[in-house]
Structures are given as C-alpha cells and as structure tokens.
PDB file of C-alpha atoms in Angstrom:
ATOM      1  CA  UNK S   1     -27.227   2.306   0.235  1.00  0.00           C
ATOM      2  CA  UNK S   2     -24.991   5.446   0.153  1.00  0.00           C
ATOM      3  CA  UNK S   3     -21.511   5.461  -1.377  1.00  0.00           C
ATOM      4  CA  UNK S   4     -19.789   5.943   1.983  1.00  0.00           C
ATOM      5  CA  UNK S   5     -17.001   3.400   2.563  1.00  0.00           C
ATOM      6  CA  UNK S   6     -15.307   3.405   5.979  1.00  0.00           C
ATOM      7  CA  UNK S   7     -12.406   1.252   7.242  1.00  0.00           C
ATOM      8  CA  UNK S   8     -13.373  -0.655  10.293  1.00  0.00           C
ATOM      9  CA  UNK S   9     -10.331  -2.395  12.022  1.00  0.00           C
ATOM     10  CA  UNK S  10     -12.261  -4.785  14.103  1.00  0.00           C
ATOM     11  CA  UNK S  11     -13.749  -8.139  12.919  1.00  0.00           C
ATOM     12  CA  UNK S  12     -17.021  -7.747  11.047  1.00  0.00           C
ATOM     13  CA  UNK S  13     -19.907 -10.324  10.773  1.00  0.00           C
ATOM     14  CA  UNK S  14     -23.499 -10.513  10.027  1.00  0.00           C
ATOM     15  CA  UNK S  15     -25.925  -9.047  12.624  1.00  0.00           C
ATOM     16  CA  UNK S  16     -22.743  -7.454  14.509  1.00  0.00           C
ATOM     17  CA  UNK S  17     -23.791  -4.414  16.437  1.00  0.00           C
ATOM     18  CA  UNK S  18     -20.988  -1.838  17.153  1.00  0.00           C
ATOM     19  CA  UNK S  19     -20.148   1.923  17.187  1.00  0.00           C
ATOM     20  CA  UNK S  20     -17.987   4.170  14.943  1.00  0.00           C
ATOM     21  CA  UNK S  21     -15.399   6.272  16.558  1.00  0.00           C
ATOM     22  CA  UNK S  22     -15.834   9.995  17.272  1.00  0.00           C
ATOM     23  CA  UNK S  23     -14.236  11.001  13.932  1.00  0.00           C
ATOM     24  CA  UNK S  24     -16.090   8.493  11.655  1.00  0.00           C
ATOM     25  CA  UNK S  25     -19.402   9.238  13.522  1.00  0.00           C
ATOM     26  CA  UNK S  26     -18.937  12.976  12.869  1.00  0.00           C
ATOM     27  CA  UNK S  27     -18.204  12.340   9.191  1.00  0.00           C
ATOM     28  CA  UNK S  28     -21.200  10.142   8.659  1.00  0.00           C
ATOM     29  CA  UNK S  29     -23.689  12.166  10.803  1.00  0.00           C
ATOM     30  CA  UNK S  30     -22.627  15.834  10.335  1.00  0.00           C
ATOM     31  CA  UNK S  31     -20.663  15.683   6.991  1.00  0.00           C
ATOM     32  CA  UNK S  32     -22.605  13.207   4.900  1.00  0.00           C
ATOM     33  CA  UNK S  33     -25.874  13.631   6.925  1.00  0.00           C
ATOM     34  CA  UNK S  34     -26.654   9.877   6.917  1.00  0.00           C
ATOM     35  CA  UNK S  35     -29.671   9.278   9.263  1.00  0.00           C
ATOM     36  CA  UNK S  36     -30.916   6.455  11.393  1.00  0.00           C
ATOM     37  CA  UNK S  37     -31.979   3.283   9.238  1.00  0.00           C
ATOM     38  CA  UNK S  38     -29.880   4.448   6.361  1.00  0.00           C
ATOM     39  CA  UNK S  39     -26.992   2.470   5.159  1.00  0.00           C
ATOM     40  CA  UNK S  40     -23.295   2.582   4.340  1.00  0.00           C
ATOM     41  CA  UNK S  41     -20.347   0.197   3.850  1.00  0.00           C
ATOM     42  CA  UNK S  42     -17.606  -0.965   6.076  1.00  0.00           C
ATOM     43  CA  UNK S  43     -14.476  -2.867   4.892  1.00  0.00           C
ATOM     44  CA  UNK S  44     -11.332  -4.447   6.255  1.00  0.00           C
ATOM     45  CA  UNK S  45      -9.123  -7.376   5.114  1.00  0.00           C
ATOM     46  CA  UNK S  46     -11.954  -9.796   5.872  1.00  0.00           C
ATOM     47  CA  UNK S  47     -14.228  -8.203   3.265  1.00  0.00           C
ATOM     48  CA  UNK S  48     -16.895  -5.457   2.824  1.00  0.00           C
ATOM     49  CA  UNK S  49     -20.255  -5.313   4.490  1.00  0.00           C
ATOM     50  CA  UNK S  50     -23.405  -3.255   4.596  1.00  0.00           C
ATOM     51  CA  UNK S  51     -24.189  -1.658   7.807  1.00  0.00           C
ATOM     52  CA  UNK S  52     -27.327   0.168   8.927  1.00  0.00           C
ATOM     53  CA  UNK S  53     -27.364   3.087  11.439  1.00  0.00           C
ATOM     54  CA  UNK S  54     -29.375   1.858  14.645  1.00  0.00           C
ATOM     55  CA  UNK S  55     -29.116   5.114  16.596  1.00  0.00           C
ATOM     56  CA  UNK S  56     -27.008   8.151  17.044  1.00  0.00           C
ATOM     57  CA  UNK S  57     -26.423   8.982  20.719  1.00  0.00           C
ATOM     58  CA  UNK S  58     -24.237  12.049  21.817  1.00  0.00           C
ATOM     59  CA  UNK S  59     -22.924  12.171  18.305  1.00  0.00           C
ATOM     60  CA  UNK S  60     -21.724   8.632  18.257  1.00  0.00           C
ATOM     61  CA  UNK S  61     -23.081   6.390  15.398  1.00  0.00           C
ATOM     62  CA  UNK S  62     -24.232   2.733  16.545  1.00  0.00           C
ATOM     63  CA  UNK S  63     -24.657   0.377  13.539  1.00  0.00           C
ATOM     64  CA  UNK S  64     -25.761  -3.227  12.797  1.00  0.00           C
ATOM     65  CA  UNK S  65     -24.110  -5.223   9.885  1.00  0.00           C
ATOM     66  CA  UNK S  66     -26.916  -6.352   7.569  1.00  0.00           C
ATOM     67  CA  UNK S  67     -25.094  -8.356   4.798  1.00  0.00           C
ATOM     68  CA  UNK S  68     -21.869  -8.937   3.220  1.00  0.00           C
ATOM     69  CA  UNK S  69     -21.119  -7.274  -0.046  1.00  0.00           C
ATOM     70  CA  UNK S  70     -17.555  -8.665  -1.019  1.00  0.00           C
ATOM     71  CA  UNK S  71     -15.469 -11.428   0.292  1.00  0.00           C
ATOM     72  CA  UNK S  72     -11.794 -11.360   1.224  1.00  0.00           C
ATOM     73  CA  UNK S  73      -9.375 -10.534  -1.808  1.00  0.00           C
ATOM     74  CA  UNK S  74      -6.858 -12.997  -2.967  1.00  0.00           C
ATOM     75  CA  UNK S  75      -4.769 -10.318  -4.970  1.00  0.00           C
ATOM     76  CA  UNK S  76      -1.122 -11.054  -5.962  1.00  0.00           C
ATOM     77  CA  UNK S  77       1.448  -9.733  -3.357  1.00  0.00           C
ATOM     78  CA  UNK S  78       3.141  -6.748  -4.689  1.00  0.00           C
ATOM     79  CA  UNK S  79       5.586  -5.001  -2.254  1.00  0.00           C
ATOM     80  CA  UNK S  80       7.395  -1.654  -2.573  1.00  0.00           C
ATOM     81  CA  UNK S  81      10.741  -1.227  -0.942  1.00  0.00           C
ATOM     82  CA  UNK S  82      11.765   2.414  -1.051  1.00  0.00           C
ATOM     83  CA  UNK S  83      13.801   5.239   0.545  1.00  0.00           C
ATOM     84  CA  UNK S  84      11.830   7.744   2.360  1.00  0.00           C
ATOM     85  CA  UNK S  85      11.641  11.168   0.402  1.00  0.00           C
ATOM     86  CA  UNK S  86      10.403  14.551   0.974  1.00  0.00           C
ATOM     87  CA  UNK S  87       6.996  14.788   2.542  1.00  0.00           C
ATOM     88  CA  UNK S  88       4.804  16.002  -0.446  1.00  0.00           C
ATOM     89  CA  UNK S  89       6.340  13.575  -2.966  1.00  0.00           C
ATOM     90  CA  UNK S  90       6.364  10.746  -0.259  1.00  0.00           C
ATOM     91  CA  UNK S  91       2.610  11.214   0.330  1.00  0.00           C
ATOM     92  CA  UNK S  92       1.815  11.123  -3.329  1.00  0.00           C
ATOM     93  CA  UNK S  93       3.868   8.102  -3.803  1.00  0.00           C
ATOM     94  CA  UNK S  94       2.280   6.147  -1.112  1.00  0.00           C
ATOM     95  CA  UNK S  95      -1.137   7.132  -2.180  1.00  0.00           C
ATOM     96  CA  UNK S  96      -0.782   6.188  -5.917  1.00  0.00           C
ATOM     97  CA  UNK S  97       0.981   2.958  -5.083  1.00  0.00           C
ATOM     98  CA  UNK S  98      -1.847   1.949  -2.869  1.00  0.00           C
ATOM     99  CA  UNK S  99      -4.121   2.698  -5.622  1.00  0.00           C
ATOM    100  CA  UNK S 100      -2.352   0.686  -7.997  1.00  0.00           C
ATOM    101  CA  UNK S 101      -2.460  -2.253  -5.692  1.00  0.00           C
ATOM    102  CA  UNK S 102       0.659  -2.407  -3.577  1.00  0.00           C
ATOM    103  CA  UNK S 103       0.139  -4.832  -0.523  1.00  0.00           C
ATOM    104  CA  UNK S 104       3.125  -3.982   1.540  1.00  0.00           C
ATOM    105  CA  UNK S 105       5.412  -0.986   1.997  1.00  0.00           C
ATOM    106  CA  UNK S 106       8.937  -1.311   3.240  1.00  0.00           C
ATOM    107  CA  UNK S 107      10.801   1.837   4.016  1.00  0.00           C
ATOM    108  CA  UNK S 108      14.699   1.403   3.675  1.00  0.00           C
ATOM    109  CA  UNK S 109      17.440   3.672   4.807  1.00  0.00           C
ATOM    110  CA  UNK S 110      20.198   3.595   2.177  1.00  0.00           C
ATOM    111  CA  UNK S 111      23.457   5.198   2.278  1.00  0.00           C
ATOM    112  CA  UNK S 112      22.373   8.223   0.332  1.00  0.00           C
ATOM    113  CA  UNK S 113      18.842   8.567   2.012  1.00  0.00           C
ATOM    114  CA  UNK S 114      18.210  12.022   2.950  1.00  0.00           C
ATOM    115  CA  UNK S 115      14.875  11.885   4.846  1.00  0.00           C
ATOM    116  CA  UNK S 116      15.658   9.288   7.622  1.00  0.00           C
ATOM    117  CA  UNK S 117      12.520   9.466   9.681  1.00  0.00           C
ATOM    118  CA  UNK S 118       9.017   8.516   8.707  1.00  0.00           C
ATOM    119  CA  UNK S 119       5.649   9.445  10.387  1.00  0.00           C
ATOM    120  CA  UNK S 120       4.257   5.968  10.131  1.00  0.00           C
ATOM    121  CA  UNK S 121       0.946   6.952  11.752  1.00  0.00           C
ATOM    122  CA  UNK S 122       0.428   9.749   9.075  1.00  0.00           C
ATOM    123  CA  UNK S 123       1.282   7.273   6.249  1.00  0.00           C
ATOM    124  CA  UNK S 124      -1.177   4.661   7.546  1.00  0.00           C
ATOM    125  CA  UNK S 125      -3.990   7.328   7.345  1.00  0.00           C
ATOM    126  CA  UNK S 126      -3.003   8.070   3.713  1.00  0.00           C
ATOM    127  CA  UNK S 127      -2.885   4.270   2.953  1.00  0.00           C
ATOM    128  CA  UNK S 128      -6.478   3.671   4.485  1.00  0.00           C
ATOM    129  CA  UNK S 129      -7.896   6.807   2.678  1.00  0.00           C
ATOM    130  CA  UNK S 130      -6.465   5.590  -0.712  1.00  0.00           C
ATOM    131  CA  UNK S 131      -7.686   2.179  -0.152  1.00  0.00           C
ATOM    132  CA  UNK S 132     -11.175   3.537   0.558  1.00  0.00           C
ATOM    133  CA  UNK S 133     -11.198   5.802  -2.460  1.00  0.00           C
ATOM    134  CA  UNK S 134      -9.737   3.143  -4.864  1.00  0.00           C
ATOM    135  CA  UNK S 135     -12.461   0.529  -3.843  1.00  0.00           C
ATOM    136  CA  UNK S 136      -9.961  -1.939  -2.457  1.00  0.00           C
ATOM    137  CA  UNK S 137     -10.613  -4.073   0.562  1.00  0.00           C
ATOM    138  CA  UNK S 138      -7.165  -5.251   1.730  1.00  0.00           C
ATOM    139  CA  UNK S 139      -5.311  -2.367   3.433  1.00  0.00           C
ATOM    140  CA  UNK S 140      -1.522  -2.479   2.619  1.00  0.00           C
ATOM    141  CA  UNK S 141       0.861  -2.871   5.574  1.00  0.00           C
ATOM    142  CA  UNK S 142       3.787  -0.546   6.183  1.00  0.00           C
ATOM    143  CA  UNK S 143       6.845  -1.933   7.972  1.00  0.00           C
ATOM    144  CA  UNK S 144       9.211   0.159  10.308  1.00  0.00           C
ATOM    145  CA  UNK S 145      12.240   1.613   8.590  1.00  0.00           C
ATOM    146  CA  UNK S 146      15.050  -0.862   8.074  1.00  0.00           C
ATOM    147  CA  UNK S 147      18.626  -1.123   6.562  1.00  0.00           C
ATOM    148  CA  UNK S 148      19.148  -2.627   3.289  1.00  0.00           C
ATOM    149  CA  UNK S 149      21.217  -5.464   4.683  1.00  0.00           C
ATOM    150  CA  UNK S 150      18.346  -6.317   7.103  1.00  0.00           C
ATOM    151  CA  UNK S 151      15.791  -6.298   4.208  1.00  0.00           C
ATOM    152  CA  UNK S 152      17.839  -8.549   2.081  1.00  0.00           C
ATOM    153  CA  UNK S 153      18.728 -11.048   4.856  1.00  0.00           C
ATOM    154  CA  UNK S 154      15.116 -11.117   6.140  1.00  0.00           C
ATOM    155  CA  UNK S 155      13.610 -11.796   2.793  1.00  0.00           C
ATOM    156  CA  UNK S 156      16.289 -14.286   1.535  1.00  0.00           C
ATOM    157  CA  UNK S 157      14.473 -16.847  -0.756  1.00  0.00           C
ATOM    158  CA  UNK S 158      11.158 -15.280   0.016  1.00  0.00           C
ATOM    159  CA  UNK S 159      10.552 -12.747  -2.845  1.00  0.00           C
ATOM    160  CA  UNK S 160      10.920 -11.962  -6.578  1.00  0.00           C
ATOM    161  CA  UNK S 161      13.145  -8.762  -6.302  1.00  0.00           C
ATOM    162  CA  UNK S 162      12.643  -6.407  -9.107  1.00  0.00           C
ATOM    163  CA  UNK S 163      15.643  -3.964  -9.206  1.00  0.00           C
ATOM    164  CA  UNK S 164      15.038  -0.759 -10.989  1.00  0.00           C
ATOM    165  CA  UNK S 165      18.640  -0.193 -12.038  1.00  0.00           C
ATOM    166  CA  UNK S 166      19.589   2.770 -14.465  1.00  0.00           C
ATOM    167  CA  UNK S 167      22.964   0.867 -15.111  1.00  0.00           C
ATOM    168  CA  UNK S 168      21.202  -2.492 -16.299  1.00  0.00           C
ATOM    169  CA  UNK S 169      21.029  -3.265 -20.105  1.00  0.00           C
ATOM    170  CA  UNK S 170      17.895  -5.186 -19.513  1.00  0.00           C
ATOM    171  CA  UNK S 171      14.737  -3.411 -20.725  1.00  0.00           C
ATOM    172  CA  UNK S 172      12.336  -6.225 -20.755  1.00  0.00           C
ATOM    173  CA  UNK S 173      10.310  -7.454 -17.882  1.00  0.00           C
ATOM    174  CA  UNK S 174       9.996 -11.187 -18.042  1.00  0.00           C
ATOM    175  CA  UNK S 175       7.015 -12.160 -16.105  1.00  0.00           C
ATOM    176  CA  UNK S 176       7.224 -15.804 -17.084  1.00  0.00           C
ATOM    177  CA  UNK S 177      10.379 -16.070 -14.938  1.00  0.00           C
ATOM    178  CA  UNK S 178       8.531 -14.922 -11.724  1.00  0.00           C
ATOM    179  CA  UNK S 179       7.742 -17.515  -9.106  1.00  0.00           C
ATOM    180  CA  UNK S 180       4.684 -17.717  -6.903  1.00  0.00           C
ATOM    181  CA  UNK S 181       6.529 -15.691  -4.147  1.00  0.00           C
ATOM    182  CA  UNK S 182       5.649 -11.978  -3.607  1.00  0.00           C
ATOM    183  CA  UNK S 183       6.919  -9.521  -5.978  1.00  0.00           C
ATOM    184  CA  UNK S 184       8.996  -6.812  -4.358  1.00  0.00           C
ATOM    185  CA  UNK S 185       9.941  -3.658  -6.301  1.00  0.00           C
ATOM    186  CA  UNK S 186      13.107  -1.921  -4.823  1.00  0.00           C
ATOM    187  CA  UNK S 187      13.462   1.862  -5.541  1.00  0.00           C
ATOM    188  CA  UNK S 188      16.610   3.803  -4.585  1.00  0.00           C
ATOM    189  CA  UNK S 189      16.981   7.166  -2.941  1.00  0.00           C
ATOM    190  CA  UNK S 190      17.236  10.575  -4.611  1.00  0.00           C
ATOM    191  CA  UNK S 191      21.023  10.154  -4.829  1.00  0.00           C
ATOM    192  CA  UNK S 192      20.700   6.646  -6.224  1.00  0.00           C
ATOM    193  CA  UNK S 193      22.149   3.469  -4.981  1.00  0.00           C
ATOM    194  CA  UNK S 194      25.800   3.349  -3.813  1.00  0.00           C
ATOM    195  CA  UNK S 195      28.139   0.861  -5.664  1.00  0.00           C
ATOM    196  CA  UNK S 196      28.150  -1.215  -2.625  1.00  0.00           C
ATOM    197  CA  UNK S 197      24.435  -1.406  -2.318  1.00  0.00           C
ATOM    198  CA  UNK S 198      24.065  -2.144  -5.997  1.00  0.00           C
ATOM    199  CA  UNK S 199      26.428  -5.277  -5.509  1.00  0.00           C
ATOM    200  CA  UNK S 200      24.430  -6.435  -2.441  1.00  0.00           C
ATOM    201  CA  UNK S 201      21.171  -6.139  -4.394  1.00  0.00           C
ATOM    202  CA  UNK S 202      22.661  -7.978  -7.535  1.00  0.00           C
ATOM    203  CA  UNK S 203      23.911 -10.735  -5.450  1.00  0.00           C
ATOM    204  CA  UNK S 204      20.317 -11.352  -3.963  1.00  0.00           C
ATOM    205  CA  UNK S 205      18.975 -14.797  -4.993  1.00  0.00           C
ATOM    206  CA  UNK S 206      16.215 -14.336  -7.751  1.00  0.00           C
ATOM    207  CA  UNK S 207      16.846 -10.636  -8.341  1.00  0.00           C
ATOM    208  CA  UNK S 208      15.759  -9.276 -11.616  1.00  0.00           C
ATOM    209  CA  UNK S 209      17.409  -6.002 -12.705  1.00  0.00           C
ATOM    210  CA  UNK S 210      15.491  -3.778 -15.097  1.00  0.00           C
ATOM    211  CA  UNK S 211      16.043  -0.488 -16.762  1.00  0.00           C
ATOM    212  CA  UNK S 212      12.489   1.024 -16.887  1.00  0.00           C
ATOM    213  CA  UNK S 213      13.538   4.455 -18.689  1.00  0.00           C
ATOM    214  CA  UNK S 214      16.546   6.119 -20.294  1.00  0.00           C
ATOM    215  CA  UNK S 215      15.873   9.040 -18.166  1.00  0.00           C
ATOM    216  CA  UNK S 216      16.818   9.597 -14.704  1.00  0.00           C
ATOM    217  CA  UNK S 217      13.486   9.460 -12.823  1.00  0.00           C
ATOM    218  CA  UNK S 218      12.406  10.806  -9.424  1.00  0.00           C
ATOM    219  CA  UNK S 219      11.987   8.202  -6.772  1.00  0.00           C
ATOM    220  CA  UNK S 220       8.104   8.421  -6.852  1.00  0.00           C
ATOM    221  CA  UNK S 221       8.060   8.387 -10.640  1.00  0.00           C
ATOM    222  CA  UNK S 222      10.175   5.318 -10.754  1.00  0.00           C
ATOM    223  CA  UNK S 223       7.943   3.705  -8.103  1.00  0.00           C
ATOM    224  CA  UNK S 224       4.531   4.451  -9.919  1.00  0.00           C
ATOM    225  CA  UNK S 225       6.050   3.469 -13.433  1.00  0.00           C
ATOM    226  CA  UNK S 226       7.389   0.154 -12.261  1.00  0.00           C
ATOM    227  CA  UNK S 227       4.195  -0.739 -10.403  1.00  0.00           C
ATOM    228  CA  UNK S 228       2.217   0.048 -13.519  1.00  0.00           C
ATOM    229  CA  UNK S 229       4.470  -2.081 -15.772  1.00  0.00           C
ATOM    230  CA  UNK S 230       4.115  -5.108 -13.383  1.00  0.00           C
ATOM    231  CA  UNK S 231       0.499  -4.642 -13.084  1.00  0.00           C
ATOM    232  CA  UNK S 232       0.109  -4.758 -16.733  1.00  0.00           C
ATOM    233  CA  UNK S 233       1.852  -8.052 -17.059  1.00  0.00           C
ATOM    234  CA  UNK S 234       0.300  -9.621 -14.046  1.00  0.00           C
ATOM    235  CA  UNK S 235      -3.230  -8.831 -15.662  1.00  0.00           C
ATOM    236  CA  UNK S 236      -2.578 -10.101 -19.209  1.00  0.00           C
TER     237      UNK S 236
END
C-alpha cells in the first residue's frame, strides 16, 4: 500500500464503493501516479481504511474499501481558545496545535484583538492537512468566532480551563486536580487580556491559572508551549 492518506468526509465501511473528488483524484492519479488496483488509505473520525482503485474515468478515481486499518480514536479532549492573529503566525499555530493533538479550536474576539475576522474554510484545510501529515484520525473542529462572555457562559461547568496568565504566581501544572472534562487552554491576544477579561476568567468555575514563562511570549508560542506541557503530563 502507498503512504498516501486522504481525508474522506463521508462514512466509510468495508466494500464501500465511492469516488474521490476532482482535487483528490488529480492528486492520486497525476501527482502520486497511483494506478488501478493499487491502494491508499482514507480516514475520518470513524477510523482509517485501506482503499483500492477500481477505475479512473475522465480523471475521477473510483475506489473500493478493502479493509479497516485503525479504529476510532478515543483521545483526551484538549481545546484551544485563542485570539485570531496575523495570517502567517495564525496558520502556523493552527497547524502545530493540530499536530500536538488539539481536538477543538475556539476563536475568541477579545477587547484587544487586532484581527477580527477569520477565514474558516482556509483554516479547516490547514487542519485537515496537518491531521493527515501527523497520522491522526480525528480531525479537530473549529467553531465560529465568539465573545469571551459567550464562551465562558456556554462552557460553564463543562471544562477544565487552563488560564495562561503572565500575572499568575503559579508556575506548576497540577494535572492531578483535573476532572474528566475537556481541558481547554485560553490564550490572550497580542495586547494581552484586559483587566476586566482577566477578572471574568479568574471567576470561572474550575479555572487553573498558570504562568508558563517569565518572558512575554507571542500568542502562537504561548499556545504551542502550553499544549506541549499539558501533553507531557497527560502522557505520564
């Protein structure tokens, strides 16, 4: 089997016959030059499957699913709530956070957020590509932009909120105090949280403030650093 992995949004099952879209067909046939009767893999949140090319008609690849390679993942829910930032740094953050295992992205418009619109379709493509390259199965979700108040009220009593606060005196991540709820990291905008926002967050039930570095970090650096720290403790 080739090392080609493609995301397939529809349900997959043994002996399913279906077609790739035009873009994926071109990639398989013209770029990777996979021929009839050769195999590749397809994945989505339901698992990963081996597929064999049945035929290629007018550039469109028809395949049949021949066996299941991996079952659905049951990974720990790790969310990232963040302020949108400038494009190149933003794309990098989303890509690396996906590789590190984030399961949901929540864009938040803070008082000091500079970039206030996101290209959700573009970000979803980055997420799918990073999922494919990192050998993950579950593709992280990305929600629509929301206010901090809405985010906190919507998730009241539903998450472990990790607050990366430069003003905090706590430098120790206490994983033993986490509940079985999703872990959500909240990262501030380039101008940091306002005092009002900091008060809102600190009053959230179950919030866990932590100072991850003495230096002032860029938003994408803070996100990647915090996810890495949490992953370390989750995998002990």
